[in-house]
CSV table of C-alpha atoms and ligand atoms in Angstrom, one decimal:
chain,number,residue,atom,x,y,z
A,74,MET,CA,0.0,0.2,-0.2
A,75,ARG,CA,1.8,3.1,-0.9
A,76,MET,CA,0.1,7.4,0.6
A,77,TYR,CA,0.6,8.5,-2.7
A,78,ASP,CA,-1.9,6.0,-3.9
A,79,ILE,CA,-4.6,6.5,-0.8
A,80,ILE,CA,-4.1,11.0,-1.0
A,81,GLN,CA,-4.6,10.9,-4.6
A,82,LYS,CA,-8.4,8.0,-4.5
A,83,LYS,CA,-9.8,10.9,-1.9
A,84,ARG,CA,-8.8,13.7,-3.9
A,85,ASP,CA,-10.2,12.4,-6.4
A,86,GLY,CA,-13.6,12.2,-4.5
A,87,ARG,CA,-13.1,8.0,-3.2
A,88,GLU,CA,-14.3,6.1,-0.8
A,89,LEU,CA,-10.8,4.7,1.6
A,90,SER,CA,-11.6,1.4,2.5
A,91,THR,CA,-11.1,-0.6,6.3
A,92,GLU,CA,-7.7,-1.4,5.1
A,93,GLU,CA,-6.2,1.9,3.9
A,94,ILE,CA,-8.0,3.7,6.7
A,95,ASN,CA,-6.0,1.9,8.8
A,96,PHE,CA,-2.9,1.8,6.6
A,97,PHE,CA,-2.1,5.6,6.9
A,98,ILE,CA,-2.9,6.2,11.4
A,99,ASN,CA,-1.2,3.1,12.3
A,100,GLY,CA,1.7,4.5,9.6
A,101,TYR,CA,1.9,8.0,11.2
A,102,THR,CA,1.2,7.3,14.3
A,103,LYS,CA,4.6,5.3,14.2
A,104,GLY,CA,6.0,8.4,12.9
A,105,GLU,CA,6.8,6.5,9.2
A,106,ILE,CA,4.7,9.0,6.8
A,107,PRO,CA,5.1,11.9,7.5
A,108,ASP,CA,3.2,15.2,8.0
A,109,TYR,CA,3.4,17.0,4.9
A,110,GLN,CA,1.8,13.6,3.5
A,111,ILE,CA,-0.7,13.1,6.7
A,112,SER,CA,-1.5,17.5,5.4
A,113,ALA,CA,-2.7,17.0,1.8
A,114,LEU,CA,-4.8,13.7,2.9
A,115,LEU,CA,-6.6,15.3,5.1
A,116,MET,CA,-7.7,18.2,3.1
A,117,ALA,CA,-8.2,15.9,0.8
A,118,ILE,CA,-10.7,14.5,3.8
A,119,TYR,CA,-11.7,18.2,4.4
A,120,LEU,CA,-12.7,19.1,0.5
A,121,LYS,CA,-14.5,15.4,-0.9
A,122,LYS,CA,-15.6,14.1,3.0
A,123,MET,CA,-15.5,11.0,4.5
A,124,ASN,CA,-19.2,8.6,4.4
A,125,LYS,CA,-19.8,6.9,7.5
A,126,ARG,CA,-18.5,4.0,7.2
A,127,GLU,CA,-15.3,6.2,6.5
A,128,THR,CA,-16.2,8.1,9.7
A,129,VAL,CA,-16.7,5.0,12.2
A,130,ASP,CA,-13.1,2.8,10.7
A,131,LEU,CA,-11.1,6.3,11.0
A,132,THR,CA,-12.7,6.2,14.7
A,133,ASN,CA,-11.8,2.7,15.4
A,134,ALA,CA,-8.6,2.5,14.1
A,135,MET,CA,-7.8,6.1,16.5
A,136,VAL,CA,-8.6,4.5,19.6
A,137,ASN,CA,-6.6,1.3,18.7
A,138,SER,CA,-3.4,3.5,18.1
A,139,GLY,CA,-3.0,3.9,22.0
A,140,GLU,CA,-4.5,2.2,24.8
A,141,THR,CA,-7.8,2.3,26.3
A,142,VAL,CA,-8.9,2.7,29.8
A,143,ASP,CA,-11.0,-0.1,32.0
A,144,LEU,CA,-13.3,1.3,34.0
A,145,SER,CA,-15.1,-2.0,34.9
A,146,LEU,CA,-12.9,-1.8,39.2
A,147,ILE,CA,-15.7,2.0,39.3
A,148,GLU,CA,-18.7,0.4,40.7
A,149,GLY,CA,-22.1,1.4,39.0
A,150,ILE,CA,-23.0,2.4,35.3
A,151,LYS,CA,-19.9,5.1,33.9
A,152,VAL,CA,-21.1,8.1,31.7
A,153,ASP,CA,-18.9,10.9,30.6
A,154,LYS,CA,-20.0,13.4,29.4
A,155,HIS,CA,-17.9,16.1,26.3
A,156,SER,CA,-18.2,19.4,25.1
A,157,THR,CA,-17.2,20.5,21.1
A,158,GLY,CA,-15.6,23.8,22.9
A,159,GLY,CA,-17.1,27.4,23.5
A,160,VAL,CA,-16.1,30.8,25.0
A,161,GLY,CA,-17.1,30.5,28.5
A,162,ASP,CA,-17.7,26.7,29.0
A,163,LYS,CA,-17.1,25.3,32.7
A,164,VAL,CA,-19.5,23.2,32.4
A,165,THR,CA,-17.4,20.6,33.5
A,166,LEU,CA,-16.3,22.1,37.2
A,167,ALA,CA,-20.5,22.3,38.4
A,168,LEU,CA,-21.8,19.4,36.2
A,169,GLY,CA,-19.4,17.1,37.7
A,170,PRO,CA,-19.9,18.0,41.7
A,171,MET,CA,-23.6,17.6,41.2
A,172,VAL,CA,-24.3,14.2,39.5
A,173,ALA,CA,-21.8,13.5,42.1
A,174,ALA,CA,-24.4,14.3,44.4
A,175,CYS,CA,-27.2,12.7,43.1
A,176,GLY,CA,-24.9,8.5,42.7
A,177,LEU,CA,-23.9,9.0,39.6
A,178,PRO,CA,-20.0,8.1,39.4
A,179,PHE,CA,-18.4,11.0,37.6
A,180,ALA,CA,-15.0,9.8,36.2
A,181,LYS,CA,-13.6,12.5,34.3
A,182,MET,CA,-10.5,12.5,31.8
A,183,SER,CA,-9.5,15.8,31.1
A,184,GLY,CA,-7.3,18.8,29.0
A,185,ARG,CA,-5.3,21.8,29.1
A,186,GLY,CA,-6.5,24.7,26.5
A,187,LEU,CA,-5.0,25.9,23.2
A,188,GLY,CA,-8.2,27.7,23.1
A,189,HIS,CA,-9.4,31.2,24.3
A,190,THR,CA,-8.7,29.9,27.3
A,191,GLY,CA,-7.2,27.7,29.3
A,192,GLY,CA,-9.3,24.3,30.1
A,193,THR,CA,-11.1,22.8,32.8
A,194,LEU,CA,-7.7,21.1,34.1
A,195,ASP,CA,-5.4,24.9,33.6
A,196,LYS,CA,-8.7,26.2,35.5
A,197,LEU,CA,-8.1,23.7,38.9
A,198,GLU,CA,-5.2,24.5,39.7
A,199,SER,CA,-6.7,28.2,40.6
A,200,ILE,CA,-7.5,26.6,43.4
A,201,LYS,CA,-4.0,26.2,45.6
A,202,GLY,CA,-2.8,22.8,45.8
A,203,LEU,CA,-5.6,20.5,44.0
A,204,LYS,CA,-3.6,17.4,41.7
A,205,THR,CA,-4.9,16.2,38.9
A,206,GLY,CA,-2.4,13.6,38.0
A,207,PHE,CA,-3.3,10.6,39.7
A,208,THR,CA,-2.9,6.9,38.7
A,209,LYS,CA,-4.5,4.6,37.8
A,210,GLU,CA,-5.9,2.9,40.8
A,211,GLU,CA,-5.6,6.2,42.3
A,212,PHE,CA,-8.4,7.5,40.4
A,213,ILE,CA,-10.5,5.0,40.9
A,214,ALA,CA,-9.8,4.6,44.3
A,215,ILE,CA,-11.0,8.8,44.1
A,216,VAL,CA,-14.5,8.0,42.1
A,217,ASN,CA,-15.1,5.3,44.2
A,218,ARG,CA,-15.0,7.4,47.6
A,219,VAL,CA,-16.5,11.0,47.0
A,220,LYS,CA,-18.2,9.5,43.4
A,221,LEU,CA,-15.8,12.8,41.4
A,222,CYS,CA,-12.7,12.7,40.2
A,223,ILE,CA,-10.9,14.8,37.8
A,224,CYS,CA,-7.9,14.2,37.0
A,225,SER,CA,-5.4,14.5,33.1
A,226,GLN,CA,-5.1,11.2,31.0
A,227,THR,CA,-4.2,8.1,33.6
A,228,ALA,CA,-2.8,6.2,30.1
A,229,ASN,CA,-2.2,7.6,26.4
A,230,ILE,CA,-5.6,6.9,25.2
A,231,THR,CA,-5.9,7.7,21.2
A,232,PRO,CA,-1.5,9.0,20.1
A,233,ALA,CA,-3.1,9.0,16.8
A,234,ASP,CA,-5.2,12.3,17.7
A,235,LYS,CA,-3.0,14.6,19.1
A,236,LYS,CA,-0.6,14.1,16.5
A,237,LEU,CA,-3.9,14.7,13.8
A,238,TYR,CA,-5.2,17.3,15.7
A,239,ALA,CA,-2.5,19.1,15.9
A,240,LEU,CA,-1.4,19.3,12.0
A,241,ARG,CA,-5.9,20.0,11.5
A,242,ASP,CA,-4.7,23.1,14.4
A,243,VAL,CA,-2.1,24.5,11.4
A,244,THR,CA,-3.5,23.1,8.0
A,245,ALA,CA,-6.8,24.7,8.0
A,246,THR,CA,-8.6,21.3,8.7
A,247,VAL,CA,-9.9,21.1,12.0
A,248,ASP,CA,-14.0,21.9,11.0
A,249,ASN,CA,-14.7,18.8,9.3
A,250,ILE,CA,-17.5,17.4,11.0
A,251,SER,CA,-16.0,13.2,10.0
A,252,LEU,CA,-12.7,14.7,11.2
A,253,ILE,CA,-14.5,16.2,15.1
A,254,ALA,CA,-16.6,13.1,15.1
A,255,SER,CA,-14.0,11.2,14.6
A,256,SER,CA,-11.3,13.0,17.1
A,257,VAL,CA,-14.1,13.7,19.6
A,258,MET,CA,-15.8,10.1,19.9
A,259,SER,CA,-11.9,8.1,20.0
A,260,LYS,CA,-11.4,9.9,23.0
A,261,LYS,CA,-15.0,8.8,24.2
A,262,LEU,CA,-14.1,5.2,23.3
A,263,ALA,CA,-11.3,4.7,24.7
A,264,SER,CA,-11.6,6.5,28.3
A,265,GLY,CA,-13.8,3.5,29.2
A,266,SER,CA,-17.1,4.4,30.4
A,267,ASN,CA,-20.8,3.3,28.9
A,268,ALA,CA,-22.5,5.8,28.6
A,269,ILE,CA,-22.1,9.1,26.6
A,270,VAL,CA,-23.6,13.1,27.1
A,271,LEU,CA,-22.4,15.7,24.6
A,272,ASP,CA,-22.5,19.3,24.4
A,273,VAL,CA,-22.4,19.8,20.5
A,274,LYS,CA,-22.0,23.9,20.6
A,275,VAL,CA,-23.4,25.7,17.9
A,276,GLY,CA,-23.0,29.9,17.1
A,277,SER,CA,-19.8,32.6,16.5
A,278,GLY,CA,-17.8,31.0,19.7
A,279,ALA,CA,-18.3,27.8,18.7
A,280,PHE,CA,-16.9,25.2,15.7
A,281,MET,CA,-20.4,24.7,14.3
A,282,LYS,CA,-22.1,27.3,13.4
A,283,ASP,CA,-25.2,26.6,12.2
A,284,LEU,CA,-27.3,25.2,13.6
A,285,GLU,CA,-27.9,22.1,10.3
A,286,SER,CA,-24.2,21.2,10.7
A,287,ALA,CA,-24.3,21.2,14.3
A,288,PHE,CA,-26.9,18.8,14.1
A,289,THR,CA,-25.5,16.4,11.3
A,290,LEU,CA,-22.0,16.4,13.8
A,291,ALA,CA,-24.4,15.1,16.6
A,292,LYS,CA,-26.0,12.7,14.6
A,293,GLU,CA,-22.4,11.6,13.2
A,294,MET,CA,-21.1,11.0,17.4
A,295,VAL,CA,-24.6,9.5,18.2
A,296,ASP,CA,-24.3,6.9,14.8
A,297,ILE,CA,-20.6,6.8,16.0
A,298,GLY,CA,-21.7,5.6,19.6
A,299,THR,CA,-24.4,3.8,18.7
A,300,SER,CA,-22.6,0.9,15.9
A,301,VAL,CA,-19.8,-0.1,19.1
A,302,ASP,CA,-23.4,-0.7,21.7
A,303,ARG,CA,-22.8,2.9,23.4
A,304,ASN,CA,-25.4,4.6,25.0
A,305,THR,CA,-24.7,7.8,23.2
A,306,VAL,CA,-27.1,10.6,23.2
A,307,ALA,CA,-26.1,14.9,22.0
A,308,ILE,CA,-27.5,18.3,23.5
A,309,ILE,CA,-26.7,20.9,20.5
A,310,SER,CA,-27.1,23.7,22.6
A,311,ASN,CA,-26.6,27.8,22.1
A,312,MET,CA,-23.0,29.1,22.0
A,313,ASP,CA,-23.8,32.9,20.1
A,314,GLU,CA,-23.1,34.7,23.5
A,315,PRO,CA,-20.4,33.0,25.8
A,316,LEU,CA,-21.8,31.2,28.5
A,317,GLY,CA,-22.6,32.7,31.7
A,318,ARG,CA,-20.5,35.9,32.4
A,319,ALA,CA,-17.4,34.5,33.5
A,320,VAL,CA,-14.4,34.1,30.8
A,321,GLY,CA,-11.0,33.0,31.9
A,322,ASN,CA,-9.9,30.3,34.3
A,323,SER,CA,-10.2,31.4,37.8
A,324,ILE,CA,-12.9,33.5,37.4
A,325,GLU,CA,-14.9,30.5,35.7
A,326,VAL,CA,-14.2,28.5,38.4
A,327,LYS,CA,-15.8,31.2,40.9
A,328,GLU,CA,-18.8,31.4,39.1
A,329,ALA,CA,-18.8,27.7,39.1
A,330,ILE,CA,-19.1,27.5,42.7
A,331,GLU,CA,-21.4,30.2,43.3
A,332,THR,CA,-23.7,28.5,40.8
A,333,LEU,CA,-23.2,25.4,42.7
A,334,LYS,CA,-24.8,27.7,46.4
A,335,GLY,CA,-27.2,28.5,43.7
A,336,ASN,CA,-26.6,31.6,42.1
A,337,GLY,CA,-26.0,30.8,39.0
A,338,PRO,CA,-26.6,32.5,35.7
A,339,GLU,CA,-29.7,31.2,33.9
A,340,ASP,CA,-27.9,30.4,30.8
A,341,PHE,CA,-25.1,28.1,32.4
A,342,VAL,CA,-27.8,26.8,35.7
A,343,GLU,CA,-30.4,25.4,31.7
A,344,LEU,CA,-27.1,24.3,30.4
A,345,CYS,CA,-25.9,22.0,33.4
A,346,ILE,CA,-29.3,20.9,34.0
A,347,THR,CA,-30.1,19.7,31.2
A,348,LEU,CA,-26.9,17.8,30.7
A,349,GLY,CA,-27.0,16.4,34.4
A,350,SER,CA,-30.2,15.1,33.9
A,351,PHE,CA,-29.6,12.9,29.9
A,352,LEU,CA,-26.2,11.9,32.6
A,353,LEU,CA,-28.5,10.4,35.3
A,354,VAL,CA,-30.9,8.7,33.3
A,355,LEU,CA,-28.1,7.5,31.1
A,356,GLY,CA,-26.7,6.6,34.1
A,357,LYS,CA,-29.6,5.2,35.9
A,358,LYS,CA,-30.3,7.5,38.5
A,359,ALA,CA,-33.3,8.8,37.2
A,360,ASN,CA,-36.4,6.6,35.6
A,361,ASN,CA,-37.2,10.2,33.5
A,362,ILE,CA,-35.3,13.8,32.2
A,363,GLU,CA,-37.9,15.9,34.5
A,364,THR,CA,-37.4,13.5,37.5
A,365,ALA,CA,-33.5,13.9,36.7
A,366,ARG,CA,-34.3,17.9,36.6
A,367,ASP,CA,-35.2,18.2,40.2
A,368,MET,CA,-32.8,15.4,41.4
A,369,LEU,CA,-30.2,17.9,40.2
A,370,THR,CA,-32.6,21.7,40.8
A,371,GLU,CA,-32.5,19.8,44.7
A,372,VAL,CA,-29.2,18.9,45.2
A,373,ILE,CA,-27.9,22.6,44.5
A,374,ASN,CA,-30.2,24.1,46.7
A,375,ASN,CA,-30.1,21.8,50.0
A,376,GLY,CA,-25.8,22.1,49.3
A,377,ARG,CA,-25.0,18.9,48.6
A,378,ALA,CA,-23.7,20.1,45.0
A,379,TYR,CA,-21.9,22.3,46.9
A,380,ASN,CA,-20.8,20.4,50.2
A,381,LYS,CA,-19.6,17.5,46.9
A,382,LEU,CA,-17.6,20.1,45.2
A,383,LEU,CA,-15.7,20.5,48.8
A,384,ASP,CA,-14.9,16.5,49.2
A,385,PHE,CA,-14.1,17.0,46.0
A,386,VAL,CA,-11.1,19.7,46.0
A,387,GLU,CA,-10.1,17.3,50.0
A,388,ALA,CA,-9.4,14.4,48.3
A,389,GLN,CA,-7.7,16.4,45.4
A,390,GLY,CA,-5.2,17.4,47.6
A,391,GLY,CA,-7.0,21.0,46.9
A,392,ASP,CA,-7.5,23.5,49.9
A,393,VAL,CA,-11.0,23.9,50.6
A,394,ASN,CA,-10.3,27.7,51.6
A,395,TYR,CA,-10.6,28.2,48.5
A,396,ILE,CA,-14.1,27.8,48.0
A,397,LYS,CA,-15.2,28.4,51.0
A,398,ASN,CA,-13.4,31.9,50.6
A,399,THR,CA,-13.4,32.5,46.9
A,400,ASP,CA,-11.2,36.5,47.1
A,401,LEU,CA,-8.1,33.7,48.4
A,402,LEU,CA,-8.4,32.9,44.5
A,403,PRO,CA,-5.9,34.4,42.1
A,404,LYS,CA,-6.8,37.8,41.3
A,405,THR,CA,-5.1,40.3,38.6
A,406,SER,CA,-3.6,43.8,40.4
A,407,ASN,CA,-6.0,45.7,37.3
A,408,ILE,CA,-10.0,45.1,36.9
A,409,LEU,CA,-11.1,48.1,34.6
A,410,GLU,CA,-15.7,48.8,33.7
A,411,LEU,CA,-16.4,48.6,30.2
A,412,LEU,CA,-19.3,51.5,30.2
A,413,SER,CA,-22.0,51.3,27.8
A,414,ASP,CA,-21.9,54.7,25.6
A,415,SER,CA,-25.5,54.2,24.2
A,416,GLU,CA,-28.7,52.7,25.6
A,417,GLY,CA,-31.2,50.2,24.3
A,418,TYR,CA,-31.2,46.3,24.9
A,419,ILE,CA,-28.6,43.9,24.0
A,420,LYS,CA,-29.0,42.5,20.9
A,421,SER,CA,-25.9,40.3,21.1
A,422,ILE,CA,-22.2,39.6,22.8
A,423,ASP,CA,-20.0,37.5,19.9
A,424,ALA,CA,-19.0,34.9,21.7
A,425,GLU,CA,-15.8,34.1,19.3
A,426,GLU,CA,-14.9,38.1,19.7
A,427,VAL,CA,-14.6,37.8,23.5
A,428,GLY,CA,-13.0,34.7,23.4
A,429,LYS,CA,-10.6,36.5,21.5
A,430,CYS,CA,-10.4,39.6,24.6
A,431,ALA,CA,-9.7,36.8,26.8
A,432,LEU,CA,-6.3,35.2,25.0
A,433,ALA,CA,-5.3,38.7,24.4
A,434,LEU,CA,-5.7,40.1,28.0
A,435,GLY,CA,-3.5,36.4,28.8
A,436,ALA,CA,-6.3,33.8,29.9
A,437,GLY,CA,-5.8,31.3,26.9
A,438,ARG,CA,-2.4,29.7,25.0
A,439,GLU,CA,-1.6,31.5,21.8
A,440,THR,CA,1.1,27.8,21.1
A,441,LYS,CA,1.4,24.9,23.4
A,442,GLU,CA,4.7,26.3,25.7
A,443,SER,CA,2.5,29.8,26.3
A,444,ASN,CA,1.5,30.0,29.7
A,445,ILE,CA,-1.7,31.0,31.5
A,446,ASP,CA,-2.4,33.8,33.1
A,447,LEU,CA,-5.1,31.8,36.0
A,448,ALA,CA,-6.3,35.4,37.0
A,449,ALA,CA,-7.1,37.4,33.4
A,450,GLY,CA,-9.9,37.5,31.8
A,451,ILE,CA,-13.5,39.2,30.9
A,452,VAL,CA,-16.5,38.8,33.3
A,453,LEU,CA,-20.1,40.0,31.5
A,454,ASN,CA,-22.3,42.2,33.0
A,455,LYS,CA,-25.0,42.2,30.6
A,456,LYS,CA,-26.1,39.3,28.8
A,457,VAL,CA,-28.5,39.4,25.3
A,458,ASP,CA,-31.8,41.4,25.6
A,459,ASP,CA,-30.6,42.8,29.0
A,460,ARG,CA,-31.8,46.5,29.0
A,461,VAL,CA,-29.1,49.1,28.9
A,462,ASN,CA,-28.7,52.4,29.5
A,463,LYS,CA,-25.6,55.0,28.8
A,464,GLY,CA,-23.2,54.7,31.1
A,465,ASP,CA,-24.0,51.3,32.4
A,466,VAL,CA,-20.8,48.7,33.0
A,467,LEU,CA,-20.8,45.9,29.9
A,468,ALA,CA,-18.2,44.8,31.1
A,469,TYR,CA,-15.2,43.8,33.5
A,470,LEU,CA,-11.7,43.5,32.3
A,471,HIS,CA,-9.4,41.3,34.5
A,472,PHE,CA,-5.7,41.7,33.4
A,473,ASN,CA,-2.3,42.3,34.8
A,474,ASP,CA,-0.7,43.5,31.4
A,475,ASN,CA,-1.5,46.8,30.9
A,476,ARG,CA,0.0,46.9,27.4
A,477,LYS,CA,-2.8,45.2,25.9
A,478,PHE,CA,-5.8,47.3,28.0
A,479,GLU,CA,-7.0,50.3,25.1
A,480,GLU,CA,-6.7,47.7,22.1
A,481,VAL,CA,-8.7,45.1,24.0
A,482,ARG,CA,-11.4,47.5,25.3
A,483,LEU,CA,-12.0,48.5,22.0
A,484,GLN,CA,-11.9,45.0,20.9
A,485,LEU,CA,-15.0,44.2,23.0
A,486,ARG,CA,-16.9,47.1,22.8
A,487,ASN,CA,-17.4,46.6,18.8
A,488,ALA,CA,-18.1,42.3,20.5
A,489,ILE,CA,-21.5,44.0,22.3
A,490,LYS,CA,-24.6,45.3,20.4
A,491,ILE,CA,-26.3,47.1,21.6
A,492,GLY,CA,-29.8,48.3,19.7
A,493,ASN,CA,-32.9,50.1,19.7
A,494,LYS,CA,-35.6,47.2,21.0
A,495,ASN,CA,-35.7,43.5,22.5
A,496,SER,CA,-33.7,41.5,19.9
A,497,GLU,CA,-35.8,36.8,20.1
A,498,HIS,CA,-34.9,35.8,23.2
A,499,LYS,CA,-32.6,33.1,21.7
A,500,LYS,CA,-33.0,29.8,23.4
A,501,MET,CA,-30.2,27.1,25.2
A,502,ILE,CA,-31.1,24.4,23.7
A,503,PHE,CA,-32.1,23.6,20.3
A,504,GLY,CA,-32.6,20.0,20.5
A,505,ILE,CA,-31.7,16.1,21.3
A,506,VAL,CA,-30.2,13.4,19.2
A,507,ASP,CA,-30.1,9.9,20.2
A,508,ALA,CA,-30.3,6.5,18.8
A,509,SER,CA,-33.5,7.3,17.9
A,510,GLY,CA,-33.1,10.6,15.4
A,511,ILE,CA,-33.1,13.9,15.7
A,512,LYS,CA,-35.3,15.9,18.0
A,513,LYS,CA,-35.8,19.5,17.5
A,514,LEU,CA,-37.0,22.2,20.1
B,682,URA,N1,-12.9,18.6,20.3
B,682,URA,C1,-11.9,17.6,20.0
B,682,URA,O1,-11.4,16.8,20.8
B,682,URA,N2,-11.9,16.8,18.6
B,682,URA,C2,-12.3,17.8,17.8
B,682,URA,O2,-11.6,18.1,16.1
B,682,URA,C3,-13.1,19.4,17.8
B,682,URA,C4,-13.4,19.2,19.3
């Protein structure tokens, strides 16, 4: 088999066989096929697409490129959740304690971010002492004891995806449905859970900019999960404006803590309850979605979700005083206000632009080697549909590096559109996709 022939076949729009897909994934993982040939193939896949069979084969080849995790020593049904990525996405930090407080084991392997802000592991580093590197045995012991552990990968899973994703990132081939679906699902299948809840984001701050492609991506991922007998559900959620109010790292941790105390922003709470309700139903902790939603609301109201966060932080070696007194979390030397120069209603807040502003203030990594400023970021004081008067605070900019402030302030002001009349209210959840089909809401 020759790599040249595989590239040529896909370039001409023909279907790759299982053997051809296994050949290029194995060869690339072992370093036997150079980046330039895989780059050419990725562009051919991007332009000519893959069909469902090819996408399933690509997913399986990536799963088989590394180790798979055995979670059988964790008691109960293991349900994993994954987000396709967005701005202000601190869902894992609140959702983990919520579902664990309802008795569902939440054993999550998370990553660091190469995006507008850090990933879940970076965010958790705002809590002094909190460790995320565990052996497999330690990971399982914590989940069995506390029902919740968030750690970095304990095994060398999907090395092919790591290499491919890095290459896609620099060859403009990320936002292809087959490539995203196989990348996400290979990691989920290798992580050993019994069932999967996917948060597929749509809007300006997401990979999928329109509803049709979001539903197509969701269906593709659900079909992959179903093809290997994993109960998989995808929720299509709104990422036109940032999720919640905080976009950064320590400020997102603070927002997640407030959410567990019952003071969360409406859109963020709604998303956590929706995702959590599917987790509880798939994990057989609730018979139906309505009961599950009630259970999740109850554990926020009675403090059990917040107490679960304290147990989790303690179990992972963190200082619980950082949760009890959020003033201890990393803070910037400057917090400046962005004031409104007009009046009306907030028509839109471009999530991607807000993400770029947070990145420019230091909240994310420009390259793999960059350091994150855990305290930097943006807190929105107004959300879409809110009434605004001249002089009202639209947002707070948290930063240490003064040089960027003026530039970012202008960029952020341009990202927030104020109109004369109330905009049409945007939904948080657009639909659900499972093995039985697509339900648009
Ligand atoms: N998230 C992933 O893990 N992979 C992609 O390709 C896109 C989002």
